[in-house]
Amino acid sequence: MKHAFSVLFVASAIVACAGASSANTVEANDTIKEESNVVEEVTPSTDFRIDTSGMTIRTRFCCTADGFVRPNVKAGSWADYLLNLPLHPADYPCHYYDGGTKEWSFTAAVINMDIDNEDIQQCADAVMRLRGEYLYSTKQYDKLHFNFTNGFRCDFVSWAEGKRVGIQGNKTWWNENAAPRDYSYSNFRKWMRMVFYYAGSYSLSRELKPINLSDLQIGDVLIIGGTPGHAELVVDMYKNSTTGDVRIMLAQSYMPAQEIEIIYNSDYSPWYTITPNDTDVNTTSYYFSTSNFMRFAE
């Protein structure tokens, strides 16, 4: 469960994923999908290829539909980082934080990245984890910051310089000189766990900026901040320059916390087709609209 600052804060906050329950969440709950392990009979698609020997997103998955091309990405960029995310072997099942196996039929692949043995790295947390890992690995420490649900800006540099977060009721602040200066990876992970406790889809959705559908890119986030809210990350994309159609690949975590998985669509293809006139994006986990695509500020 997400930590809250106080009873008053819980009443006003909107938590990540599907954990909230109150009289005010009935309408929002209508948008969530129950994950099912029912495998429907579908006609095999011929517009994609999966190379089970490939151990990254870039090398395992390919869209072979006519006219669709994966965009060129700059080496060392956010998009390049996502395309080169390491994957577990093709037959590896997704696991929950406690080691249990997720019995769900729409897992296309699982990202080879450890998770904490606590129920904290849920949907929006997984997006923040990947963004955080990218910025840390490229030493962009000044860009490593996320807001808590109450609006407090929690940045890694303050944490690494020895400050620690103080909380009393709804108030949050930095305590000076509370720990030694430490930019190590283990300290980065401690900072990320702090973020997971006090941030979620509500806060993340307010940090990201809206985009035009025609400008959709690898690294954009499909997000609804609410009770429940959910977030999925565009980790690969192919575009048809003639029609403007795109095919995107989506990664997510869920509740309870789990490893980050790439999800099939309802036809068991790893590619979701988005056309310029689409208004809805119905994934196998959640119902979104195309206006829910957002982007991290550079």
XYZ file of C-alpha atoms in Angstrom:
298
model
C 0.000 0.000 0.000
C 1.096 3.559 -0.674
C 2.056 5.544 2.398
C 0.010 8.668 3.148
C 1.012 11.800 5.039
C -2.091 11.987 7.199
C -5.781 11.176 7.330
C -6.514 14.541 5.699
C -3.963 13.847 2.993
C -5.523 10.454 2.235
C -8.899 12.094 1.867
C -7.631 14.536 -0.732
C -5.007 12.459 -2.536
C -5.501 10.248 -5.552
C -3.460 7.085 -5.357
C -1.841 5.059 -8.101
C -3.411 2.144 -9.989
C -6.478 0.413 -8.607
C -6.138 0.455 -4.869
C -8.540 3.195 -3.739
C -12.099 2.532 -2.646
C -14.593 5.222 -1.694
C -17.945 6.600 -2.737
C -16.132 8.988 -5.064
C -14.390 6.264 -7.081
C -17.343 4.425 -8.628
C -17.164 6.204 -11.976
C -13.390 5.839 -12.204
C -13.607 2.145 -11.355
C -15.725 1.637 -14.459
C -12.605 2.268 -16.568
C -10.397 -0.449 -15.129
C -10.099 -3.905 -16.634
C -9.913 -7.148 -14.732
C -6.825 -9.032 -15.832
C -7.821 -12.414 -17.203
C -5.939 -15.598 -17.983
C -8.469 -16.683 -20.602
C -6.746 -17.307 -23.930
C -9.109 -16.599 -26.796
C -8.761 -18.245 -30.177
C -7.428 -15.659 -32.614
C -6.189 -15.667 -36.168
C -2.379 -15.519 -36.162
C -1.072 -12.169 -37.339
C 1.602 -11.917 -40.024
C 2.517 -8.255 -39.502
C 5.073 -8.779 -36.743
C 8.000 -11.007 -35.906
C 9.318 -12.127 -32.522
C 12.892 -13.400 -32.343
C 13.015 -15.383 -29.117
C 16.821 -15.258 -29.172
C 16.761 -11.473 -28.946
C 17.443 -10.252 -25.416
C 16.464 -6.584 -25.817
C 13.293 -4.902 -27.040
C 15.108 -3.776 -30.180
C 16.328 -7.254 -31.090
C 13.334 -9.362 -30.035
C 10.441 -7.482 -31.609
C 9.893 -6.298 -35.162
C 6.850 -4.846 -36.913
C 6.728 -6.171 -40.472
C 3.526 -4.441 -41.637
C 3.891 -2.736 -45.008
C 4.973 0.878 -44.823
C 5.845 0.890 -41.102
C 9.354 1.917 -40.062
C 10.930 2.207 -36.622
C 12.142 5.804 -36.205
C 15.823 6.532 -35.907
C 16.751 7.437 -32.343
C 19.799 9.228 -31.023
C 22.381 7.072 -29.278
C 22.184 7.563 -25.525
C 18.698 9.089 -25.672
C 15.661 8.113 -23.578
C 14.216 6.246 -26.579
C 17.510 4.447 -27.203
C 17.641 3.390 -23.542
C 14.162 1.867 -23.762
C 14.855 0.023 -27.015
C 17.901 -1.562 -25.394
C 16.198 -2.627 -22.175
C 17.289 -6.179 -21.323
C 14.625 -8.869 -21.396
C 14.248 -12.153 -19.586
C 14.142 -15.270 -21.802
C 10.994 -15.579 -23.902
C 9.448 -18.270 -21.689
C 10.016 -16.350 -18.443
C 6.762 -15.541 -16.580
C 6.088 -12.211 -14.900
C 6.486 -12.297 -11.113
C 4.951 -10.334 -8.283
C 7.094 -8.574 -5.692
C 6.727 -11.546 -3.317
C 7.999 -14.065 -5.901
C 4.597 -15.364 -6.947
C 3.932 -15.956 -10.643
C 1.448 -13.742 -12.457
C -1.046 -16.001 -14.234
C -2.091 -13.727 -17.102
C -2.086 -14.485 -20.786
C -1.178 -11.073 -22.230
C 2.487 -10.894 -21.144
C 4.613 -10.587 -24.300
C 7.939 -10.214 -22.457
C 9.353 -9.266 -19.060
C 12.032 -6.618 -18.578
C 15.080 -7.994 -16.785
C 15.182 -5.531 -13.894
C 14.931 -6.339 -10.214
C 12.109 -5.029 -8.058
C 11.850 -4.486 -4.317
C 10.330 -7.180 -2.115
C 7.666 -4.693 -1.062
C 4.367 -3.827 -2.735
C 5.580 -0.401 -3.837
C 6.688 -0.475 -7.505
C 3.250 -0.410 -9.064
C 2.070 1.162 -12.326
C 3.266 4.786 -12.301
C 6.206 3.731 -10.128
C 7.465 1.477 -12.927
C 7.426 4.430 -15.333
C 9.325 6.544 -12.794
C 11.744 3.668 -12.161
C 12.666 3.387 -15.830
C 12.962 7.150 -16.224
C 15.050 7.316 -13.063
C 17.342 4.480 -14.157
C 17.927 6.219 -17.488
C 18.756 9.589 -15.929
C 20.991 8.001 -13.276
C 22.861 5.841 -15.808
C 23.551 8.924 -17.968
C 24.499 10.998 -14.897
C 21.775 13.562 -15.515
C 21.375 13.974 -11.774
C 19.898 17.470 -12.000
C 16.907 16.048 -13.899
C 16.270 13.321 -11.319
C 13.215 14.594 -9.473
C 9.598 13.586 -8.978
C 6.786 15.236 -7.075
C 4.988 13.638 -4.149
C 1.206 13.565 -4.243
C 1.093 16.667 -2.030
C 3.279 18.557 -4.539
C 6.608 18.326 -2.698
C 9.504 18.191 -5.189
C 11.778 15.298 -4.216
C 15.062 15.571 -6.121
C 17.941 13.127 -6.099
C 20.685 15.739 -5.760
C 19.301 16.947 -2.412
C 19.085 13.326 -1.253
C 22.594 12.477 -2.493
C 24.017 15.559 -0.797
C 22.777 14.236 2.536
C 19.363 15.802 3.003
C 16.440 13.632 4.110
C 12.702 14.148 3.816
C 10.821 15.240 6.919
C 7.080 14.666 7.124
C 4.551 15.882 9.664
C 0.895 15.754 8.769
C 0.549 17.265 5.306
C 3.839 19.168 5.561
C 7.002 17.956 3.883
C 10.521 19.440 3.974
C 14.222 18.655 3.645
C 16.307 18.043 6.760
C 19.831 19.373 6.193
C 22.997 17.287 6.779
C 21.029 14.200 7.811
C 23.289 11.690 5.983
C 26.722 11.540 4.297
C 27.109 12.690 0.699
C 26.439 9.626 -1.469
C 25.782 9.380 -5.215
C 26.067 5.567 -5.297
C 23.579 3.366 -7.098
C 22.410 1.815 -3.825
C 21.597 5.277 -2.486
C 19.795 6.114 -5.736
C 17.603 3.037 -5.181
C 16.839 4.175 -1.630
C 15.744 7.530 -3.038
C 13.567 5.791 -5.615
C 11.852 3.764 -2.896
C 11.054 7.027 -1.102
C 9.503 8.295 -4.341
C 7.443 5.112 -4.738
C 5.995 5.540 -1.239
C 4.751 9.089 -1.758
C 4.192 9.530 -5.508
C 1.866 7.823 -7.962
C -0.211 8.244 -11.095
C -1.929 11.354 -9.700
C 1.322 13.245 -9.106
C 3.118 11.944 -12.196
C 0.267 12.928 -14.525
C 0.637 16.513 -13.275
C 4.366 16.574 -13.962
C 4.113 15.427 -17.568
C 3.158 17.638 -20.492
C 0.414 16.934 -23.058
C 1.446 16.119 -26.612
C -0.154 16.105 -30.045
C -1.004 12.602 -31.221
C 0.857 13.274 -34.478
C 4.050 13.786 -32.439
C 3.883 10.501 -30.516
C 7.357 9.169 -29.650
C 9.084 6.280 -27.917
C 9.260 7.218 -24.238
C 5.851 8.884 -24.054
C 3.514 7.870 -21.249
C -0.114 6.787 -21.474
C -1.464 7.896 -18.105
C -4.607 8.623 -16.129
C -4.091 9.990 -12.641
C -7.095 8.978 -10.570
C -8.747 6.576 -8.185
C -7.862 4.250 -9.724
C -5.290 5.580 -12.126
C -2.890 3.720 -14.354
C 0.196 4.355 -16.488
C 1.753 2.506 -19.407
C 4.966 3.447 -21.217
C 5.629 3.489 -24.970
C 8.843 1.453 -25.259
C 8.914 0.938 -29.031
C 7.136 2.352 -32.061
C 6.841 2.025 -35.831
C 5.282 4.709 -38.015
C 3.710 4.777 -41.466
C 4.704 8.149 -42.911
C 2.054 7.931 -45.634
C -0.989 7.302 -43.450
C 0.281 8.737 -40.166
C -0.642 5.494 -38.401
C 1.683 4.283 -35.659
C 2.142 0.942 -33.972
C 3.300 1.194 -30.393
C 4.554 -1.271 -27.802
C 3.489 -0.723 -24.187
C 5.123 -1.719 -20.909
C 3.529 -1.649 -17.465
C 3.535 -2.740 -13.858
C 0.272 -3.253 -11.986
C -1.198 -3.946 -8.555
C 0.076 -5.719 -6.589
C 3.605 -4.656 -7.533
C 5.165 -6.823 -10.226
C 8.031 -6.991 -12.674
C 7.669 -4.683 -15.656
C 6.005 -6.489 -18.545
C 5.373 -5.748 -22.212
C 1.725 -6.421 -22.960
C 0.067 -8.034 -25.968
C -3.045 -6.508 -27.476
C -6.280 -8.507 -27.626
C -5.093 -10.205 -30.861
C -1.861 -11.325 -29.187
C 0.295 -8.914 -31.108
C 2.809 -6.752 -29.210
C 1.763 -3.767 -31.354
C -1.142 -1.417 -30.679
C -2.256 0.496 -33.775
C -3.045 4.200 -33.346
C -4.480 6.181 -36.264
C -4.579 9.998 -36.536
C -8.353 9.997 -35.963
C -8.416 7.689 -32.951
C -9.845 8.991 -29.696
C -9.591 5.814 -27.597
C -6.702 3.542 -26.676
C -8.076 0.337 -25.198
C -5.251 -1.828 -23.923
C -5.658 -5.247 -22.374
C -5.219 -3.648 -18.944
C -7.004 -0.287 -19.076
C -9.174 2.092 -21.071
C -7.457 5.328 -22.099
C -8.095 8.114 -24.573
C -5.504 9.479 -26.995
C -5.488 12.698 -24.937
C -3.866 10.646 -22.128
C -0.531 10.467 -23.991
C 1.987 12.695 -22.201
C 5.741 13.323 -22.133
C 8.546 13.978 -19.683
C 9.916 17.507 -19.894
C 13.500 17.713 -21.157
